[in-house]
Coordinates of C-alpha atoms in Angstrom, one line a residue:
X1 CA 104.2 102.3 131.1
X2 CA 106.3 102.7 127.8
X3 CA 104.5 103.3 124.6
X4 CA 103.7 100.4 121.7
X5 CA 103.8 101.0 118.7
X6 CA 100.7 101.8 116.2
X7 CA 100.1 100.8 112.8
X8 CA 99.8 104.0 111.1
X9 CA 99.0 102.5 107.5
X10 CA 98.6 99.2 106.3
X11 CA 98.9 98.1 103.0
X12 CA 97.2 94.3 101.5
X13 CA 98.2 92.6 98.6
X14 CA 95.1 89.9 98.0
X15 CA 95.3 86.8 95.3
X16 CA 91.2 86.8 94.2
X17 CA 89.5 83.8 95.7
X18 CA 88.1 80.9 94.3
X19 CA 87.9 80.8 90.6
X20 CA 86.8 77.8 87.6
X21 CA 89.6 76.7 85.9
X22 CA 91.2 77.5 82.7
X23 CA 90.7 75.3 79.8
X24 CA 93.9 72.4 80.0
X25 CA 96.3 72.4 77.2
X26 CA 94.7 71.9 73.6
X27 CA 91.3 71.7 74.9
X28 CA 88.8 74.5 74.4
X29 CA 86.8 74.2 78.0
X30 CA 87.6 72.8 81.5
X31 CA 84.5 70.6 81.4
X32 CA 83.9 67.4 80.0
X33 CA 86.6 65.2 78.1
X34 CA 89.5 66.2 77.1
X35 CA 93.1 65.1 74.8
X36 CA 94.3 64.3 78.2
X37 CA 91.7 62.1 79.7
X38 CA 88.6 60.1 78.7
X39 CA 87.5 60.8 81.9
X40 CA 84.5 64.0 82.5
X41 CA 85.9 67.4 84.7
X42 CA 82.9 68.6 86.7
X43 CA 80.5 71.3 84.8
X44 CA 79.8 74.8 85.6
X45 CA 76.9 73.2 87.7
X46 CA 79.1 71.8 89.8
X47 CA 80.8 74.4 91.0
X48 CA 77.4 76.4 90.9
X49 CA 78.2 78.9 88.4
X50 CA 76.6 79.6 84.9
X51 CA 78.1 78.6 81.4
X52 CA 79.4 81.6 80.5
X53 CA 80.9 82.6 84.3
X54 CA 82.6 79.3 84.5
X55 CA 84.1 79.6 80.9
X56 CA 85.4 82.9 82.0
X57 CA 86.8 82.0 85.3
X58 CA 84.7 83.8 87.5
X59 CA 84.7 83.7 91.3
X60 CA 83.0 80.2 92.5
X61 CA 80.4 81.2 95.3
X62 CA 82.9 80.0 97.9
X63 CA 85.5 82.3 96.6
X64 CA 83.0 85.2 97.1
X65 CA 82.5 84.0 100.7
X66 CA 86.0 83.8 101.6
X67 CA 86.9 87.2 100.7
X68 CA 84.0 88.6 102.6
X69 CA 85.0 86.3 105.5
X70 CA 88.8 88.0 105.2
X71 CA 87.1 91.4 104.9
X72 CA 85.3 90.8 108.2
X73 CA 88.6 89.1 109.8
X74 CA 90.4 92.2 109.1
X75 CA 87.5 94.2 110.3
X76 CA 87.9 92.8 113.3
X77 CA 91.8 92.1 113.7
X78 CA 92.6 95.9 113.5
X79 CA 89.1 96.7 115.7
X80 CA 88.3 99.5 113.1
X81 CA 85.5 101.7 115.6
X82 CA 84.0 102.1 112.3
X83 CA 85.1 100.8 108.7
X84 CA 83.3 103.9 107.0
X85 CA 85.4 106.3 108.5
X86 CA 88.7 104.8 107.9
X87 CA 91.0 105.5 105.2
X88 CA 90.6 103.1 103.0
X89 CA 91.4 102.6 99.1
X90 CA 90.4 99.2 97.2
X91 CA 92.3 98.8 93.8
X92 CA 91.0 95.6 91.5
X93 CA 92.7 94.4 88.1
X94 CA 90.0 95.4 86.2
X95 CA 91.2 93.5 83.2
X96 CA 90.3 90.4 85.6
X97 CA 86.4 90.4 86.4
X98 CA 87.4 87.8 89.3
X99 CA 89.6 90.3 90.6
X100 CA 86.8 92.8 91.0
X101 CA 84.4 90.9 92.3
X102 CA 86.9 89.7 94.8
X103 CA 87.0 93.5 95.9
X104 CA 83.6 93.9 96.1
X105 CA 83.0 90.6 98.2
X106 CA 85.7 92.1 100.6
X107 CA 83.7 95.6 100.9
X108 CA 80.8 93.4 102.0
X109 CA 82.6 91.8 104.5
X110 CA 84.7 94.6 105.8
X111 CA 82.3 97.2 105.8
X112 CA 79.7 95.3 106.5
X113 CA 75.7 96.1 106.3
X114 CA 76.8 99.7 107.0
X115 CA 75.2 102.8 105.3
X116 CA 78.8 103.0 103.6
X117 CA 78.7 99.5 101.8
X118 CA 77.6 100.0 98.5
X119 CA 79.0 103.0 97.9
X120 CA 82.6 101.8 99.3
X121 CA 82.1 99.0 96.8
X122 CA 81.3 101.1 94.4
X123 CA 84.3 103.4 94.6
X124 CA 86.7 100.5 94.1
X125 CA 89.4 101.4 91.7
X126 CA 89.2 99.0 88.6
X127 CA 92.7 99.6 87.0
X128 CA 92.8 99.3 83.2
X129 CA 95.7 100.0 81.4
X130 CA 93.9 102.8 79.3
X131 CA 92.2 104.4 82.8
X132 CA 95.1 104.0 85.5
X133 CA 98.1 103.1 83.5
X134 CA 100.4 103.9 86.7
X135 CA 98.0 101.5 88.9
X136 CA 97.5 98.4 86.4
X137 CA 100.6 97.0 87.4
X138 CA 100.2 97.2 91.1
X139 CA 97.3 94.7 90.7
X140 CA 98.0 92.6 87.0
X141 CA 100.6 89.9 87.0
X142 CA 100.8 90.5 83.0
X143 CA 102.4 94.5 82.9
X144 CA 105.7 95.0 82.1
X145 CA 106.8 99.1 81.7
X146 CA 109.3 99.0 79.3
X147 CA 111.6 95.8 80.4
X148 CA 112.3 92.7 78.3
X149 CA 111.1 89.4 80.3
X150 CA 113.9 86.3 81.4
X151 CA 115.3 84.8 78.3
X152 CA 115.6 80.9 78.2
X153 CA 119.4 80.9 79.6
X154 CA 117.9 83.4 82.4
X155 CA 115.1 80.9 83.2
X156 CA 117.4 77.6 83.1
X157 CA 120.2 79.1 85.8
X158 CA 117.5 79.5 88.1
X159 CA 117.5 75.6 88.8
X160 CA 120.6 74.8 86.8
X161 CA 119.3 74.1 83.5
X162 CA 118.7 70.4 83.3
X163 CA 115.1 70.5 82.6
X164 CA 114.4 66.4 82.4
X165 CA 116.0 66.4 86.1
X166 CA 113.8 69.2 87.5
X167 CA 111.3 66.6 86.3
X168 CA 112.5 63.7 87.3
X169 CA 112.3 65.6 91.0
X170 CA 108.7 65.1 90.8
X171 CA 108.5 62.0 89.0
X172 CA 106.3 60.5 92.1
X173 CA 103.6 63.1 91.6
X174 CA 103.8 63.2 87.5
X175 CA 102.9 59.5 88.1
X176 CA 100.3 59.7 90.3
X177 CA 98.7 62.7 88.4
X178 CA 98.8 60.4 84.8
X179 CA 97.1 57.7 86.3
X180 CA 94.3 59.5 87.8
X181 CA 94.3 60.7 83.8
X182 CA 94.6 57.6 82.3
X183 CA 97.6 59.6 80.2
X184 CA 98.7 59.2 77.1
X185 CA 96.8 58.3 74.8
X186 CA 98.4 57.7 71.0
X187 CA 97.4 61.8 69.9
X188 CA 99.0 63.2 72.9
X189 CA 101.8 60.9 71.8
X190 CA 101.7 61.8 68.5
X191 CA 101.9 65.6 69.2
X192 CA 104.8 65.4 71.2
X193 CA 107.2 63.8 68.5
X194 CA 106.6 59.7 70.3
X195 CA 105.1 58.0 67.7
X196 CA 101.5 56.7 67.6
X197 CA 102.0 54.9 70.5
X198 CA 100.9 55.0 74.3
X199 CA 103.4 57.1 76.4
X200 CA 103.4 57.9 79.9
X201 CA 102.7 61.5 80.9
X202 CA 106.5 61.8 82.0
X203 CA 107.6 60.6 78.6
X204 CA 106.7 63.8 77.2
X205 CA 109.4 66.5 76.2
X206 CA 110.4 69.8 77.6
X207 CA 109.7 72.5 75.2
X208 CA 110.6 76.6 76.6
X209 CA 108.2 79.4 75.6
X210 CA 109.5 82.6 76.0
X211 CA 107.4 85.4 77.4
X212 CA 104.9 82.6 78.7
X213 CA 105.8 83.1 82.7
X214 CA 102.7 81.0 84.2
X215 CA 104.3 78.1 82.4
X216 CA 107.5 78.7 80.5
X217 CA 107.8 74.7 79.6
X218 CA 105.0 72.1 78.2
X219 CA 105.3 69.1 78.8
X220 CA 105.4 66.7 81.9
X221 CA 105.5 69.3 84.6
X222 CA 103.2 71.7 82.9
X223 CA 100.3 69.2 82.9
X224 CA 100.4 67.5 85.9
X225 CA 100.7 71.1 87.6
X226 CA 97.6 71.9 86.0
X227 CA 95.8 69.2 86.9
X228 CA 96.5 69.9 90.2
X229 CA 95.8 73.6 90.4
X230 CA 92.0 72.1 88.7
X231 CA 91.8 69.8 91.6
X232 CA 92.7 72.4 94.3
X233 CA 90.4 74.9 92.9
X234 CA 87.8 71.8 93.4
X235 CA 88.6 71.1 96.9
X236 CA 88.2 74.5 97.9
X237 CA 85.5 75.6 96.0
X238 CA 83.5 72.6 97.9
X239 CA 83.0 70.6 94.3
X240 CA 82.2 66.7 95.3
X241 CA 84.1 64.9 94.6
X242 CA 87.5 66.4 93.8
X243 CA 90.1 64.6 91.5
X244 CA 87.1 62.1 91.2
X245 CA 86.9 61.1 94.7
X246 CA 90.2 59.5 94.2
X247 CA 92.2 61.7 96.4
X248 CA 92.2 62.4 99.9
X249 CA 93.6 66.4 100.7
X250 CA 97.3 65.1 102.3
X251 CA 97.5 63.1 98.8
X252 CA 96.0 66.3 96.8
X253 CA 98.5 68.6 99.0
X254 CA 101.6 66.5 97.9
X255 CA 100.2 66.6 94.0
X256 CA 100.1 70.4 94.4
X257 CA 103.8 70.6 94.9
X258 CA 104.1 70.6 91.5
X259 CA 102.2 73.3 90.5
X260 CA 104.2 75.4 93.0
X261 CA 107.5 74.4 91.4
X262 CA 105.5 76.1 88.1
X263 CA 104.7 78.8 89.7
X264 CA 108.0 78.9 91.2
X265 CA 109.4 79.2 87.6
X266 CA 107.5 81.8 86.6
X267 CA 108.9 84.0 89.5
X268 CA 112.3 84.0 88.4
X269 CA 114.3 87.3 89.8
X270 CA 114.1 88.8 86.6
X271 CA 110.5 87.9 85.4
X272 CA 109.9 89.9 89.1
X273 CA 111.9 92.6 88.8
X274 CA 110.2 93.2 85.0
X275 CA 106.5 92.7 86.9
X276 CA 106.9 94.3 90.1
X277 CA 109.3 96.8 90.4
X278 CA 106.7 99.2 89.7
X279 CA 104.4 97.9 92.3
X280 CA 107.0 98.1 95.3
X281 CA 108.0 101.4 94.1
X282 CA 104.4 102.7 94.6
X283 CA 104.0 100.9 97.9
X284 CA 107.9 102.9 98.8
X285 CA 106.4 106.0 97.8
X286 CA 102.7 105.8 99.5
X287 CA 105.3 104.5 102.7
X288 CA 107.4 108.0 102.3
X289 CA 104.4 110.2 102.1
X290 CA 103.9 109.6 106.1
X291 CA 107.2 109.2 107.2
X292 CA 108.6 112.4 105.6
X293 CA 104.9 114.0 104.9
X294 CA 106.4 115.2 101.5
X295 CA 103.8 114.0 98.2
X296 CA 105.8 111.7 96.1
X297 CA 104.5 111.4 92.6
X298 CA 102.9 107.9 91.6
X299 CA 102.3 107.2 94.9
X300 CA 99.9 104.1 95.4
X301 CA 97.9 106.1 97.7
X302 CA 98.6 110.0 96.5
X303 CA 96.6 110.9 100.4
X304 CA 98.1 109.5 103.0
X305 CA 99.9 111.8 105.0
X306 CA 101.3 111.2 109.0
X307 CA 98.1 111.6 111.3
X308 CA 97.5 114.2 114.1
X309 CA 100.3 113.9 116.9
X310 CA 103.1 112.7 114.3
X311 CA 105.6 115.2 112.9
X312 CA 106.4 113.9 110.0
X313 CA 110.1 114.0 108.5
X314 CA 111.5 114.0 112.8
X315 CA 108.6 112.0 114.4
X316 CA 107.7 113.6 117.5
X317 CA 104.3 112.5 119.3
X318 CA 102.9 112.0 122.6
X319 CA 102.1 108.5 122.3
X320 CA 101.5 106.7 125.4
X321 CA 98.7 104.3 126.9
X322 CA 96.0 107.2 127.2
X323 CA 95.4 107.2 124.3
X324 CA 96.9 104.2 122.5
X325 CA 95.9 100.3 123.6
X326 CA 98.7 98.9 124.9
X327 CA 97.5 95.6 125.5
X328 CA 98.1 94.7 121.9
X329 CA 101.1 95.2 119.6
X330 CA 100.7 97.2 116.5
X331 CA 96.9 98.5 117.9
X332 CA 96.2 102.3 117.2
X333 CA 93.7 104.3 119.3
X334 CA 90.6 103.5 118.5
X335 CA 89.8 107.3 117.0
X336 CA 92.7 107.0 114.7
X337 CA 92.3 104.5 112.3
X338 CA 95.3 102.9 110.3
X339 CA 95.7 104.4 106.2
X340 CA 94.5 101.4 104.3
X341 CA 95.7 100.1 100.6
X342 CA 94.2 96.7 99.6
X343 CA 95.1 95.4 96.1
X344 CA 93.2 92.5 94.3
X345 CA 95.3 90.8 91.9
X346 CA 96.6 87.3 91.5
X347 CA 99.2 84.5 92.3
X348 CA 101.9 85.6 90.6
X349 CA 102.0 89.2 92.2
X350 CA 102.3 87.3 95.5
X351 CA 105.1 85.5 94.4
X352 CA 107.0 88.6 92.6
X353 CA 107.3 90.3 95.5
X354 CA 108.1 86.9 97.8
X355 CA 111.1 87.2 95.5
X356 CA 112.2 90.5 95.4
X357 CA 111.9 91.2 99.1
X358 CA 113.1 87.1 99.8
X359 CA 110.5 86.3 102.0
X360 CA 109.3 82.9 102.9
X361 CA 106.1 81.7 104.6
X362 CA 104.4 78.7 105.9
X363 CA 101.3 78.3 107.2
X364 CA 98.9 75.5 108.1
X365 CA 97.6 73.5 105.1
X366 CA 99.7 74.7 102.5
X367 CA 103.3 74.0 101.3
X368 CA 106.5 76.4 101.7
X369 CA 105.6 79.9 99.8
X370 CA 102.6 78.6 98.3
X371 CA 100.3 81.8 97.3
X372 CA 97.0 79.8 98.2
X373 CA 93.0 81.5 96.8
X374 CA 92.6 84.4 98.4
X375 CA 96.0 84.7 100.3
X376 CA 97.9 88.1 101.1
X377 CA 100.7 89.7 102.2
X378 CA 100.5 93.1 104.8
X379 CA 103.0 95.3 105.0
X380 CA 101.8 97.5 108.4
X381 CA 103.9 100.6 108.8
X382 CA 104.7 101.2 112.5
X383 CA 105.1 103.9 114.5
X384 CA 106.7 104.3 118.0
X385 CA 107.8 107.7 119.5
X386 CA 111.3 107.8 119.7
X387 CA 112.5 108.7 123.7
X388 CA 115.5 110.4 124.9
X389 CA 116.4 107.7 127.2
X390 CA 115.9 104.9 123.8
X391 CA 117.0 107.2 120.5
X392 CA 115.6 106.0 117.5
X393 CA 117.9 106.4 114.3
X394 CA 114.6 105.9 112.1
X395 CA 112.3 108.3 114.2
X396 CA 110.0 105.2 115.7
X397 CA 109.4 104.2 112.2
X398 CA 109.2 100.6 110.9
X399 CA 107.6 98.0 108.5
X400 CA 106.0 94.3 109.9
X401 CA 104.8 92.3 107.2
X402 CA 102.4 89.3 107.5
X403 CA 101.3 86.3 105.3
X404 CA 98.0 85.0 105.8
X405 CA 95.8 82.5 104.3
X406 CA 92.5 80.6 105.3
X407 CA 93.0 76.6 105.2
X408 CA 92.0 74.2 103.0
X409 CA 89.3 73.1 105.3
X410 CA 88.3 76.8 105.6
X411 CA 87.8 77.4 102.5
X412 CA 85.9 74.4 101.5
X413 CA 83.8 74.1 104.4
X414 CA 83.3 78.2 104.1
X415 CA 83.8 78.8 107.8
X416 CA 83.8 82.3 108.9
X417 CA 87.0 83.1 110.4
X418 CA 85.9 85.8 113.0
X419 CA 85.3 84.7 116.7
X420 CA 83.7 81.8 117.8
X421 CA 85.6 80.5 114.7
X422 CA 89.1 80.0 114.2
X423 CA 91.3 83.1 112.4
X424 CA 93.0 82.3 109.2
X425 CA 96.6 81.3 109.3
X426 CA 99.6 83.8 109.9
X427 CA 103.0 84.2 109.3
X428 CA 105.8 87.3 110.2
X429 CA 107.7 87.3 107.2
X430 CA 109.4 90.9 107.4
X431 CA 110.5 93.0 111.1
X432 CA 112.9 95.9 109.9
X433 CA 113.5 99.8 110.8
X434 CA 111.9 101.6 108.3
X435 CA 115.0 102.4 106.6
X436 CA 115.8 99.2 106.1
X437 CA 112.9 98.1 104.4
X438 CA 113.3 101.2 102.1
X439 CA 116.8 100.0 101.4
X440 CA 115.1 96.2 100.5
X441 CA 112.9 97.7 98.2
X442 CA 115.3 100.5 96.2
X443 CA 117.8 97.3 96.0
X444 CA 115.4 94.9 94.6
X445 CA 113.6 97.3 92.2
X446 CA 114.9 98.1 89.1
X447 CA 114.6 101.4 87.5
X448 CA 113.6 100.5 83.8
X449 CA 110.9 99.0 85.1
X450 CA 109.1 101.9 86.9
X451 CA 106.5 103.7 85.1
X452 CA 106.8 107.8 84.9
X453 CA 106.7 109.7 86.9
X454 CA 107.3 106.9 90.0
X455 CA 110.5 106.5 88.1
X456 CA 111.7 110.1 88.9
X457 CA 110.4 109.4 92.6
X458 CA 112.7 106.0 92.9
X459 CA 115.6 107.9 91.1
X460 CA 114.9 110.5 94.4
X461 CA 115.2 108.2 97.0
X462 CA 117.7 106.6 95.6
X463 CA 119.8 109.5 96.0
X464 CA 118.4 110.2 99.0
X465 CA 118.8 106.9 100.7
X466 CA 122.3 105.6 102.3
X467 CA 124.4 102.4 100.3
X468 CA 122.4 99.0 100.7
X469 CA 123.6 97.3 103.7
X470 CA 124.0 93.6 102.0
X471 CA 126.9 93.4 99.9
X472 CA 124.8 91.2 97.3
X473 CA 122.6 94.3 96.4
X474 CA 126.2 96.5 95.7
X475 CA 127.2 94.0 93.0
X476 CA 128.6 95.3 89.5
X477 CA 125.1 94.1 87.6
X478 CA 122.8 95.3 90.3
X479 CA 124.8 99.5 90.4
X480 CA 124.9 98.7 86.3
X481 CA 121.0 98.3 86.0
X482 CA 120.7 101.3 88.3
X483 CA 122.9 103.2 86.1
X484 CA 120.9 102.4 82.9
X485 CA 117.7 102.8 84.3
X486 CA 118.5 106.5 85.2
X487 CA 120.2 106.9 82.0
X488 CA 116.7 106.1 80.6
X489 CA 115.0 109.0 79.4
X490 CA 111.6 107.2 77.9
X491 CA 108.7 106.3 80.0
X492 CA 108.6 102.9 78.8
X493 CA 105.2 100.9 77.5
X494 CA 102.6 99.9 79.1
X495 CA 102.5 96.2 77.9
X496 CA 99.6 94.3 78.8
X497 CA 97.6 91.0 77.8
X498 CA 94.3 90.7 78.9
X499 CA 93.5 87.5 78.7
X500 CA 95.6 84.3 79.2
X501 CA 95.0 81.0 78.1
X502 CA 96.8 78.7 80.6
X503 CA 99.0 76.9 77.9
X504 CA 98.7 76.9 74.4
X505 CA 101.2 74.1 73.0
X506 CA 102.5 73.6 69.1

């Protein structure tokens, strides 16, 4: 019987669960009244968290579940023999408590009521920018190492720079989002240059804000995307009613839209390339320690190395269905436990690397690419002895990535998603030799945007790697930034903002 092929490490990249939401625009809590409505936000009661946790976003008690759910679910999808013996690192944003606590609910679920529980969860990684500089920006959506952000003009060609029609687009769902609102009233008019007169929330202006990537223009689309993140964050955080009963979920799903198209601006290819390039080169790097068994500096995960049976740099092993389940795709044997990485960190990483590798997802609930509370992205790297009769350029080696994401339902209802249950929802949204996917990554990355000493690593297999197969990643601008970055002697700074209002408007 031929040989499948194991996952020899795995690597998670989580969004935190369920959180409270920011404050809206010009308002100093999301609770009570505000300048855009008359009409009372739920409480911290509501959503069963204290003052001071739901004023500082905090994980709602069914974001804590779901994370332990997906900790269980993974638990159970790879059939780790035993979690406490397997590899595995847990790296939080520690500049973002939700972030951590969203690790430590996974430890609970993963690991279980095992001896190894508390101590697991309390060897999680919480990446600062003064502690692990190199590993902030593997889990913040806020670091950029020493690249300027998308200017305006950047920002506008990614839709074609008529703001009022990217708008108009959505016009339906602005609408529908003011009336629920009761928008405007004569201040909010006031404030956006309308007179002291009643306006419509799609009456008001398009302003840009540099730098500001989680909304780079008030106005219209800003507001009625944040009410409709707040009304998500509701529904899945099992808050009754949501959007004061006044929505049913289809109706809240097609409101959402436009906080994806938000988000969807705040992704540009360049705001990514400044945010992640740093991040994927790590993952590149943790990847190359087990496929060549060489350490590569600034390396996500310094210790992985190829296990027992894999020659590392020409994989030769003696793989077959002794030893290896072959009833199931991707399994390892049950003694040899896959390398695991799982990063906490937030929306916007999700959707960095959704653009610089171009993936796409869908799964059931949710719109096209929509980075959903606590959502991730895999990236398993495969290994299947090579055979003389089937030669393997890449040496058996290759990358699968996954999306998944629990439902709406799921989430609000708090179901466990483990047998008898219903597993969350999965998409393939990568299948590539492993050089391949190394290509992807060196293409998308750019160089000025890697901290020291990944930088030098990048620069390395850069060299090392053959020309990019696509001729869109051989283009004069993309071999120009290449050439810069390698030209760049400094390290770069470490930027970082802790904490981020959601808009703050003139």
């Amino acid at each position: 019987t031929a040989a499948r092929a194991m996952v020899v490490a795995v690597a998670h990249l989580f969004r935190h669960g369920q959180r409270s939401p920011y404050p809206p625009p010009l308002s100093e809590s999301a609770a009570g009244p505000s300048i855009w409505t008359s009409r009372l936000s739920p409480p911290a009661e509501s959503w069963n968290l204290t003052a001071s946790a739901f004023d500082a976003q905090h994980l709602t008690p069914h974001g804590a579940a779901l994370l332990r759910h997906l900790g269980q679910y993974l638990a159970v999808d790879y059939r780790y023999p035993d979690p406490c013996a397997a590899d595995v690192t847990l790296i939080a944003d520690g500049t973002s408590f939700r972030d951590v606590q969203s690790a430590r609910a996974f430890a609970g679920g993963f690991f279980g009521r095992r001896s190894c529980s508390a101590a697991r969860a309390a060897a999680i990684v919480e990446a600062t920018a003064a502690a692990q500089p190199l590993l902030l920006p593997l889990v913040s959506d806020d670091v950029e190492a020493g690249c300027a952000g998308p200017s305006e003009a950047d920002v506008l060609r990614s839709f074609g720079g008529d703001v009022d029609a990217l708008a108009a687009a959505y016009k339906p769902q602005i609408d529908r989002v003011g009336s629920l609102l009761g928008c405007c009233s004569a201040e909010v008019c006031d404030r956006h240059g309308l007179g002291r007169r009643n306006c419509s929330l799609s009456d008001l202006p398009h302003t840009f804000h540099p730098g500001r990537y989680y909304s780079y223009f008030d106005g219209a689309l800003s507001i009625a995307g944040y009410y409709a993140d707040a009304w998500m964050l509701q529904a899945v955080s099992g808050v009754e009613p949501f959007a004061w009963g006044e929505l049913t979920l289809s109706e809240l799903s097609e409101l959402y839209r436009v906080h994806q198209r938000v988000m969807w601006l705040g992704a540009s290819l360049n705001a990514s390339r400044g945010r992640a390039s740093h991040a994927l080169a790590s993952l590149l790097a943790s990847f190359e320690q087990v496929v060549r068994g060489e350490p590569q500096a600034g390396a996500a995960a310094p210790q992985w190395r190829a296990p027992a049976g894999i020659v590392a740099g020409s994989p030769v092993a003696s793989t077959d269905c002794k030893t290896t389940n072959c009833d199931r795709p991707g399994e390892r044997p049950s003694d040899d436990m896959p390398l695991t990485l799982a990063l906490f960190a937030h929306d916007f990483n999700l959707l960095f690397w959704r653009q610089l590798l171009r993936l796409h997802w869908v799964v059931d609930s949710w719109q096209l690419d929509a980075a959903s509370t606590g959502s991730f992205l895999s990236f398993e790297l495969r290994y299947d002895a090579p055979t003389s009769v089937a030669p393997d350029p890449d040496g058996g080696w290759r990358v699968v990535g996954f999306f998944t994401a629990a439902t709406v339902l799921q989430q609000r209802r708090r179901t466990p998603l483990v047998p008898p249950h219903p597993p969350p929802g999965r998409a393939t949204v990568l299948d590539v030799p492993y050089s391949q996917f190394r290509d992807l990554v060196l293409a998308a990355v750019d160089p000025r945007c890697v901290l020291q000493p990944l930088r030098d690593t990048t620069a390395r297999l850069r060299d090392r790697a053959p020309p990019p197969s696509s001729p869109l990643d051989s283009t004069p601008a993309v071999l120009a930034a290449a050439v810069v970055g390698f030209a760049c002697s400094l390290c770069g700074v470490l930027m970082v903002r802790v904490s981020r209002p959601y808009l703050q408007m003139p």
